[in-house]
XYZ file of C-alpha atoms in Angstrom:
260
model
C -13.541 36.936 54.611
C -12.313 33.352 53.233
C -9.146 31.473 51.503
C -8.845 31.528 47.824
C -6.177 29.787 45.557
C -6.003 26.480 48.194
C -4.918 22.874 46.682
C -8.887 22.419 47.471
C -9.981 24.781 45.297
C -12.529 22.924 42.421
C -13.054 24.393 39.106
C -15.704 27.171 39.317
C -17.219 25.889 35.963
C -17.067 22.039 36.678
C -19.232 19.870 34.084
C -17.721 16.565 34.851
C -21.589 15.601 35.389
C -22.034 15.786 31.626
C -18.951 13.885 30.311
C -19.837 10.941 28.408
C -19.732 7.958 30.085
C -16.939 6.138 28.599
C -14.806 9.648 28.859
C -16.230 9.508 32.468
C -15.565 6.122 33.184
C -11.800 6.186 31.459
C -10.305 9.289 33.315
C -11.773 8.133 36.471
C -9.441 4.859 36.337
C -5.880 6.964 35.286
C -6.288 10.464 36.880
C -4.801 10.790 40.525
C -4.151 13.511 43.072
C -0.613 13.878 44.355
C 0.692 15.759 47.485
C 4.433 16.621 48.423
C 4.679 17.160 52.126
C 7.667 18.448 54.553
C 7.279 16.555 57.428
C 3.157 16.913 58.561
C 3.345 19.971 56.765
C 1.698 20.257 53.115
C 4.095 21.790 50.854
C 2.022 21.004 47.046
C -0.952 19.179 44.970
C -1.989 18.791 42.133
C -3.500 16.028 39.356
C -1.518 13.137 37.645
C -2.312 10.196 35.430
C -1.141 6.971 34.990
C 1.154 6.256 31.940
C 2.415 2.844 32.610
C 2.696 0.053 34.638
C 3.613 -3.456 35.595
C 3.724 -6.590 38.254
C 5.728 -4.336 40.246
C 4.995 -0.406 40.020
C 2.931 2.344 38.389
C 4.216 4.957 36.910
C 2.549 8.810 36.852
C 2.833 12.016 34.915
C 2.495 15.249 36.673
C 4.042 18.402 37.017
C 7.224 19.169 38.594
C 5.977 22.368 40.902
C 4.937 18.916 43.364
C 8.743 18.699 44.147
C 10.135 22.084 43.615
C 12.431 23.845 46.284
C 10.300 26.657 47.619
C 13.334 28.611 48.175
C 14.816 27.947 44.851
C 12.601 27.464 42.015
C 15.797 25.764 39.959
C 15.883 22.915 42.174
C 13.769 19.900 43.705
C 13.687 18.973 47.285
C 14.864 15.857 48.059
C 13.447 15.497 51.352
C 9.688 16.026 50.423
C 7.246 13.041 50.924
C 5.573 12.280 47.934
C 1.628 10.925 48.731
C -0.894 9.797 45.967
C -4.386 9.212 46.306
C -5.724 6.437 44.024
C -8.990 6.011 42.330
C -10.113 3.302 44.738
C -9.692 6.733 47.550
C -6.437 4.745 49.044
C -3.449 6.461 49.970
C 0.307 5.423 48.889
C 3.703 6.807 49.432
C 5.913 7.935 45.939
C 8.952 8.089 44.765
C 10.801 10.812 42.413
C 11.674 8.713 39.387
C 12.703 11.325 36.519
C 11.946 15.328 36.369
C 12.897 17.999 33.574
C 12.628 21.267 35.457
C 12.627 23.118 31.979
C 9.382 21.445 30.547
C 8.359 21.314 34.222
C 7.536 17.731 34.427
C 7.768 14.791 36.767
C 7.576 10.962 36.757
C 6.663 9.442 40.088
C 6.082 5.469 40.757
C 4.335 3.676 43.327
C 4.882 0.227 44.538
C 2.095 -2.424 45.327
C -0.711 -1.064 42.980
C -1.555 -2.491 39.593
C -3.687 0.011 37.827
C -6.797 -0.801 35.750
C -5.891 1.466 32.874
C -3.349 3.771 32.006
C -3.031 6.666 29.214
C -2.118 5.187 25.724
C -1.485 8.289 24.033
C -3.378 8.012 20.877
C -2.550 10.050 18.231
C -5.502 12.437 18.595
C -4.710 14.201 15.146
C -3.436 17.696 14.320
C -4.095 20.083 17.334
C -6.468 22.636 15.251
C -6.976 25.967 17.121
C -10.703 26.617 18.170
C -10.822 22.855 18.568
C -13.081 22.002 22.178
C -11.110 20.875 24.569
C -11.568 19.464 28.056
C -9.281 19.899 31.429
C -9.634 17.066 34.095
C -8.062 17.491 37.782
C -8.592 15.776 41.032
C -8.542 17.126 44.624
C -6.340 15.433 46.460
C -8.154 15.662 49.890
C -11.319 14.562 48.626
C -10.473 12.788 45.532
C -13.234 14.587 43.705
C -12.843 14.602 39.964
C -13.507 17.625 38.034
C -13.810 19.023 34.468
C -13.863 22.175 32.818
C -14.031 23.075 29.169
C -12.568 25.729 26.589
C -11.127 25.882 23.366
C -7.434 25.884 21.622
C -6.275 29.108 21.036
C -3.619 30.763 18.755
C -2.267 32.956 21.451
C 1.237 32.907 22.605
C 1.954 31.193 26.204
C 3.305 34.303 28.375
C 5.370 31.630 30.221
C 9.040 31.062 28.574
C 8.600 28.231 26.739
C 8.323 27.994 23.384
C 6.495 24.446 23.236
C 3.620 25.192 25.406
C 0.412 26.348 23.753
C -2.565 28.005 25.258
C -6.533 26.920 25.828
C -9.394 28.708 27.393
C -10.020 26.304 29.856
C -9.482 28.021 33.429
C -8.724 25.103 35.981
C -7.723 25.673 39.702
C -4.225 24.838 41.449
C -5.432 21.258 41.911
C -5.832 20.576 38.260
C -1.568 21.612 37.766
C -0.240 18.361 36.007
C -3.675 17.423 34.911
C -4.531 16.227 31.280
C -5.986 18.435 28.520
C -7.962 15.839 26.384
C -10.448 16.167 23.638
C -14.347 15.276 23.988
C -13.166 11.774 22.365
C -10.541 11.756 25.668
C -8.020 11.615 23.619
C -4.704 13.298 25.531
C -3.336 16.536 24.014
C -1.612 17.466 26.719
C -0.888 18.178 30.808
C -1.637 21.245 31.904
C -0.209 23.887 34.320
C -1.630 27.043 35.440
C -2.599 30.677 34.086
C -5.064 32.818 35.612
C -7.362 33.763 32.910
C -6.434 30.929 30.672
C -4.475 27.664 30.615
C -0.787 26.888 29.451
C -0.238 23.264 28.649
C 2.731 20.865 27.078
C 2.046 19.190 24.204
C 1.394 15.421 23.607
C 4.447 15.429 21.052
C 6.856 17.343 23.061
C 5.579 14.804 26.012
C 6.418 11.728 24.131
C 10.008 13.134 23.133
C 10.295 13.776 27.044
C 9.369 10.033 28.409
C 11.442 8.379 25.714
C 14.169 10.655 26.990
C 13.636 9.406 30.218
C 12.998 5.462 29.654
C 17.066 5.995 27.485
C 15.690 6.066 24.066
C 14.689 9.588 23.130
C 16.074 12.340 20.654
C 15.684 15.049 23.180
C 18.688 17.303 22.887
C 21.023 17.149 25.569
C 21.197 20.954 25.740
C 17.874 21.194 26.065
C 17.565 18.483 29.138
C 20.325 19.971 30.442
C 19.511 23.856 30.423
C 20.346 25.983 33.576
C 18.032 28.698 32.295
C 14.855 26.956 34.056
C 11.568 28.453 32.752
C 9.525 30.171 35.997
C 6.276 28.410 36.249
C 4.112 30.729 38.473
C 1.289 29.114 41.062
C -0.532 32.047 43.163
C -0.418 31.790 46.961
C -3.183 30.929 48.954
C -4.326 34.240 50.618
C -7.204 35.459 52.463
C -10.121 37.277 50.234
C -12.049 40.443 52.056
C -15.061 40.573 50.244
C -15.381 44.617 48.938
C -18.490 46.370 49.955
C -19.889 49.217 48.496
C -18.698 52.478 50.338
C -22.042 54.293 51.966
C -23.541 57.288 50.383
C -22.534 60.552 52.319
C -25.072 61.601 54.480
C -26.591 64.889 52.517
C -28.533 66.792 54.695
C -31.148 69.692 53.490
C -31.088 72.833 55.274
C -34.274 74.583 55.557
C -35.524 77.203 53.340
C -36.298 80.717 54.600
C -38.900 82.999 52.789
C -38.208 86.823 52.977
C -40.737 88.731 53.340
């Protein structure tokens, strides 16, 4: 018996050690983990990436699942404390700066830390199906970095958001909000959770959202203010009981009697 679907559960097929030195170095400097707390109780944990910094604060792109209200997915919980596990293994408190529940995206800002690198959102070119990709995540408590590989597919996403695309990467809950990149480290999208495959929000849509958050975007107000929020399911933690093979029924051979 053991717990499954925990926020500390690592990627099943972790290939971090196989990344090129350049990609591993870049990802290790921009990928963080975040957790939200209600008092001492941890509510959610996920991954995020540095997207901008100045002398006073640093901004992190992540999933809005970090701050969703547990009793109403169409709202955020304003009373949550956000803690960020930084690349230098220190922790600091973050502030929710922007969010959009329709696309499940949030921006968290932190003060007193100047990151060494941010995601530059280089154009990876046309997103072609069957392109090899990597999903990156960081575990909150340990700070461990993880990577798993897959390919882009042309399958429609089962979640109700038409902009979402799908890769065959299989991540754990810790990888929600983490980057999907190509093998050169170029940003392709932001990962969410799927049991067998991973839905992601493509780079172009994220760029429009970031522009909107900064007051210079062209995303339609109808989408940004959409009250018909999409659902973003996350598996609940539970106990797993291994199944044991049933014992074969006991058969007893009756003695045979010979008639004389």
